[in-house]
XYZ file of C-alpha atoms in Angstrom:
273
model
C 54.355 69.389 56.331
C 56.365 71.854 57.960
C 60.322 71.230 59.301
C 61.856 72.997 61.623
C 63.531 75.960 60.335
C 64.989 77.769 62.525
C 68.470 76.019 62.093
C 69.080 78.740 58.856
C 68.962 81.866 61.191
C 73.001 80.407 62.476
C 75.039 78.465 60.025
C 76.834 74.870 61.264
C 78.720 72.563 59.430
C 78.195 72.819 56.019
C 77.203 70.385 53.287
C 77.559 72.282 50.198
C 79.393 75.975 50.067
C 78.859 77.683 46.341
C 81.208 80.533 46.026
C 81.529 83.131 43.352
C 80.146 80.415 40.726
C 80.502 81.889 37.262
C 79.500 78.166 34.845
C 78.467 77.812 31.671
C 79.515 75.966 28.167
C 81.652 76.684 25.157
C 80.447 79.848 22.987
C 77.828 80.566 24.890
C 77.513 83.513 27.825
C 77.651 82.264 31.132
C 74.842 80.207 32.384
C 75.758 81.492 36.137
C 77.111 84.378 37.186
C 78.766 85.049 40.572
C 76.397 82.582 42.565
C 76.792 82.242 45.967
C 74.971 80.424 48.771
C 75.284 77.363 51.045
C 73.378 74.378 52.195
C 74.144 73.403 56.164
C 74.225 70.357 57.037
C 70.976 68.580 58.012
C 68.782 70.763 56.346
C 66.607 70.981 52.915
C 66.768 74.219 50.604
C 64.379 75.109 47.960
C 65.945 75.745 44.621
C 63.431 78.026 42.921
C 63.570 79.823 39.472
C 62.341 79.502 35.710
C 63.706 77.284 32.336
C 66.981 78.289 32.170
C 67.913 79.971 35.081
C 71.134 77.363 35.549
C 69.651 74.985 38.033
C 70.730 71.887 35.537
C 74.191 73.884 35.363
C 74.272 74.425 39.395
C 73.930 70.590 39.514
C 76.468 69.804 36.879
C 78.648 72.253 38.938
C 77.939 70.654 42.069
C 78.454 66.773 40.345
C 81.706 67.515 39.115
C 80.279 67.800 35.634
C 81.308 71.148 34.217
C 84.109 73.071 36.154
C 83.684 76.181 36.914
C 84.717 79.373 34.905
C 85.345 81.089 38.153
C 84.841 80.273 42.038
C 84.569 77.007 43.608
C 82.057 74.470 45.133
C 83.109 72.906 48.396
C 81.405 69.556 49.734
C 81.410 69.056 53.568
C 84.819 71.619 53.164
C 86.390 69.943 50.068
C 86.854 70.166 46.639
C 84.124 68.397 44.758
C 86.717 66.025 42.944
C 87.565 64.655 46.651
C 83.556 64.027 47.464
C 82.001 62.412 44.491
C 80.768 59.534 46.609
C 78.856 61.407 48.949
C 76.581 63.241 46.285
C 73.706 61.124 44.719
C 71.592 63.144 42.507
C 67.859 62.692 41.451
C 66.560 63.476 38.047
C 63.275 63.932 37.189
C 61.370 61.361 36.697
C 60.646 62.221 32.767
C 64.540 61.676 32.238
C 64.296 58.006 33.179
C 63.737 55.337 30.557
C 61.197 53.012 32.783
C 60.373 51.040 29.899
C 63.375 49.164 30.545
C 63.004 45.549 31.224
C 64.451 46.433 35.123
C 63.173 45.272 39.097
C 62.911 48.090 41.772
C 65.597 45.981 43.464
C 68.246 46.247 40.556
C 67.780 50.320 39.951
C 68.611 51.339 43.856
C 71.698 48.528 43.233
C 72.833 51.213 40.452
C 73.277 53.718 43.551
C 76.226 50.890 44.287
C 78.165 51.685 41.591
C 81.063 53.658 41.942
C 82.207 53.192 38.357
C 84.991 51.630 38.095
C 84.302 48.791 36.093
C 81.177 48.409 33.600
C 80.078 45.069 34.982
C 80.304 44.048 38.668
C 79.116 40.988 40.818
C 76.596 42.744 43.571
C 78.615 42.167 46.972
C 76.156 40.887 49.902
C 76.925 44.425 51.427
C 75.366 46.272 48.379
C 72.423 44.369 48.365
C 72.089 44.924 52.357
C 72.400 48.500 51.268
C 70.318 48.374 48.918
C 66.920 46.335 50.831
C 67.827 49.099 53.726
C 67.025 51.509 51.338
C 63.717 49.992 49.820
C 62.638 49.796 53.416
C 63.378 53.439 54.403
C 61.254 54.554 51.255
C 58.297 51.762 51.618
C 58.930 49.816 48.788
C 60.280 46.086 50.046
C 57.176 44.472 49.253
C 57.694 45.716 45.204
C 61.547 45.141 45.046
C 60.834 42.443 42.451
C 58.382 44.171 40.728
C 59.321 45.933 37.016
C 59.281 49.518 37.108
C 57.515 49.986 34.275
C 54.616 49.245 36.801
C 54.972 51.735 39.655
C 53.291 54.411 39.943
C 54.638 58.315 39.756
C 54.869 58.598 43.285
C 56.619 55.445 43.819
C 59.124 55.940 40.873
C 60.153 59.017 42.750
C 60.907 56.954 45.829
C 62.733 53.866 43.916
C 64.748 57.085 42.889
C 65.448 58.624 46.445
C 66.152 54.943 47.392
C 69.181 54.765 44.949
C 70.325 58.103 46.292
C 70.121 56.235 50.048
C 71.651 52.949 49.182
C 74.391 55.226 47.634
C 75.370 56.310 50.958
C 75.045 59.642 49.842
C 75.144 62.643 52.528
C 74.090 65.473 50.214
C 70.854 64.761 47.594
C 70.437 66.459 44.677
C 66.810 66.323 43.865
C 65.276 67.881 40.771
C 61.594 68.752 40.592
C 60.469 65.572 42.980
C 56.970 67.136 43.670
C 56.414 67.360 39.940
C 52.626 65.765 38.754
C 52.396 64.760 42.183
C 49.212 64.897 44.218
C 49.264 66.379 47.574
C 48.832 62.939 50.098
C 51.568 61.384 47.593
C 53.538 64.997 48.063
C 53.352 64.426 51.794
C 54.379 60.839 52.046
C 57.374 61.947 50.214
C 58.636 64.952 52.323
C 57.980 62.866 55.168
C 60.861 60.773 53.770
C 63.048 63.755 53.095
C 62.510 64.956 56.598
C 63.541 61.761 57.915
C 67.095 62.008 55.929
C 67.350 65.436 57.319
C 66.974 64.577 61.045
C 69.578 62.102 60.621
C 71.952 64.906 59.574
C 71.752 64.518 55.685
C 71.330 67.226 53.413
C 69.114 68.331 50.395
C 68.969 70.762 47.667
C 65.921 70.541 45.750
C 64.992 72.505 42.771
C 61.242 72.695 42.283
C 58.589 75.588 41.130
C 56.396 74.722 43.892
C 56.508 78.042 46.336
C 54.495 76.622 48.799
C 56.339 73.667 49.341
C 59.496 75.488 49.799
C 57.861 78.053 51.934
C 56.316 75.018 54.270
C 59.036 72.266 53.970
C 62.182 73.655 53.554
C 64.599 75.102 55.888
C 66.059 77.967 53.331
C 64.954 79.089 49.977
C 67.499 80.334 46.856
C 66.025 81.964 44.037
C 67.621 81.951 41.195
C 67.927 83.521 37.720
C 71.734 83.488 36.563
C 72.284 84.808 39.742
C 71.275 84.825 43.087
C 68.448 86.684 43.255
C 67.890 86.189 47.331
C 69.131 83.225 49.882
C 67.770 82.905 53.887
C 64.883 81.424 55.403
C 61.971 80.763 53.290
C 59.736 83.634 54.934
C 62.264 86.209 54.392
C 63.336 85.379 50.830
C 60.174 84.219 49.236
C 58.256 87.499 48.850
C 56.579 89.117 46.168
C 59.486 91.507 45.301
C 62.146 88.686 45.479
C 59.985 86.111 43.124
C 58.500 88.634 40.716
C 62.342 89.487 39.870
C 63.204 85.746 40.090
C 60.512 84.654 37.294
C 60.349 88.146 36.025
C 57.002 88.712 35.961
C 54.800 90.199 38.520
C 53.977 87.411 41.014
C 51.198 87.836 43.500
C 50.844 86.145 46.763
C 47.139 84.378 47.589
C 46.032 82.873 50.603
C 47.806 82.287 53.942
C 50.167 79.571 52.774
C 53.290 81.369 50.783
C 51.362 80.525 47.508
C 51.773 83.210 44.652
C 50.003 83.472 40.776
C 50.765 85.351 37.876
C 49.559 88.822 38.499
C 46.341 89.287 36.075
C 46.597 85.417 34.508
C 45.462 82.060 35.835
C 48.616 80.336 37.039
C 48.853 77.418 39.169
C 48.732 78.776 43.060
C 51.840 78.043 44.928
C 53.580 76.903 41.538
C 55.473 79.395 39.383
C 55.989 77.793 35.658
C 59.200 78.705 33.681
C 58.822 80.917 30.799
């Protein structure tokens, strides 16, 4: 599924604006150094690099987690302390514990919470938000249903759907393709590009090359640093993703997909090392 990309050639109003981000943790070297790059508003960007190349840190930056050593992060112009509510993020789905003894209907409700108290009485409002959601990712019909029982494809939705009934305006989404097959892939960017046309925005970090060369409207690569930022056909070349996963990268085929030079990698999906 392909979006419309043209939008990254001029910038508009932006969602997210990373500026000189140096981040990291206690006693350690910095995780990011001097990262810069933004995400408009109404458009999807690729996050693409290897283990460790501070995408979990970018995200803790961007949440609020960690603060930054230097430079800033700016949401829709502000600092992030003033804009917590309209970021949702999306773990992967390995991170979730769905052996929990939880409905569908109860984990978007968790997108409610604003945390301000541990326990809270659901408010006829959050559970309007909250069936809106189920409806915009397909799910009404299992809102009762444990989800222990889903499937991988429609864990990742109950997930987005949290993110929506949120009332978020930027998504963080981390490795949502991951396992996936490809009609399951493309019922779920179908969804994305729905939140996009309605003038949200999304930063997703994923290894699949393809999928950010086809669906998104800008790529970042990124290892420690910015290692290139524009449109997805300008950035994701052999050059700029060798250096990114540093190792030689080759592209095959006429869809943006690239292997390990001389090994047996997945095409279109570079592993971490």
């Amino acid at each position: 599924m392909a979006l419309h990309r043209e939008r990254t050639q001029a910038h508009g109003p932006l969602a997210l604006e990373v500026s000189g981000l140096w981040a990291g943790y206690p006693g350690k070297p910095p995780a990011l150094e001097d990262v810069s790059f933004v995400v408009p508003e109404g458009e999807m960007v690729g996050l693409v690099g290897p283990n460790g190349a501070g995408k979990s840190t970018l995200f803790k930056s961007i949440l609020g987690i960690i603060r930054p050593l230097l430079g800033e992060v700016r949401v829709f112009g502000r600092p992030v302390s003033e804009r917590r509510a309209d970021v949702a993020y999306t773990p992967q789905v390995e991170e979730v514990d769905w052996e929990f003894p939880v409905s569908v209907r109860d984990v978007v409700l968790m997108g409610r919470w604003r945390g301000s108290r541990l326990f809270r009485r659901w408010s006829r409002e959050d559970r309007e938000a909250a069936e809106g959601a189920l409806e915009r990712v397909g799910l009404s019909d299992l809102s009762g249903r444990q989800v222990g029982e889903l499937s991988g494809g429609q864990r990742r939705r109950v997930l987005i759907a949290r993110s929506i009934a949120r009332g978020a305006r930027l998504f963080l989404l981390d490795e949502p393709f991951a396992g996936l097959d490809a009609a399951v892939e493309h019922d779920l960017l179908a969804i994305l590009d729905a939140l996009t046309n309605e003038g949200c925005s999304i930063l997703m970090a994923t290894h699949d090359i393809s999928c950010v060369a086809n669906a998104c409207h800008g790529a970042c690569c990124l290892n420690r640093r910015v290692q290139g930022y524009g449109p997805p056909a300008e950035v994701l070349t052999e050059d700029v993703l060798s250096r990114t996963f540093e190792r030689a990268l080759v592209p095959v085929g006429a869809d943006r997909e690239f292997i390990v030079a001389g090994g047996e990698g997945t095409p279109g999906r570079a592993e971490g090392s």
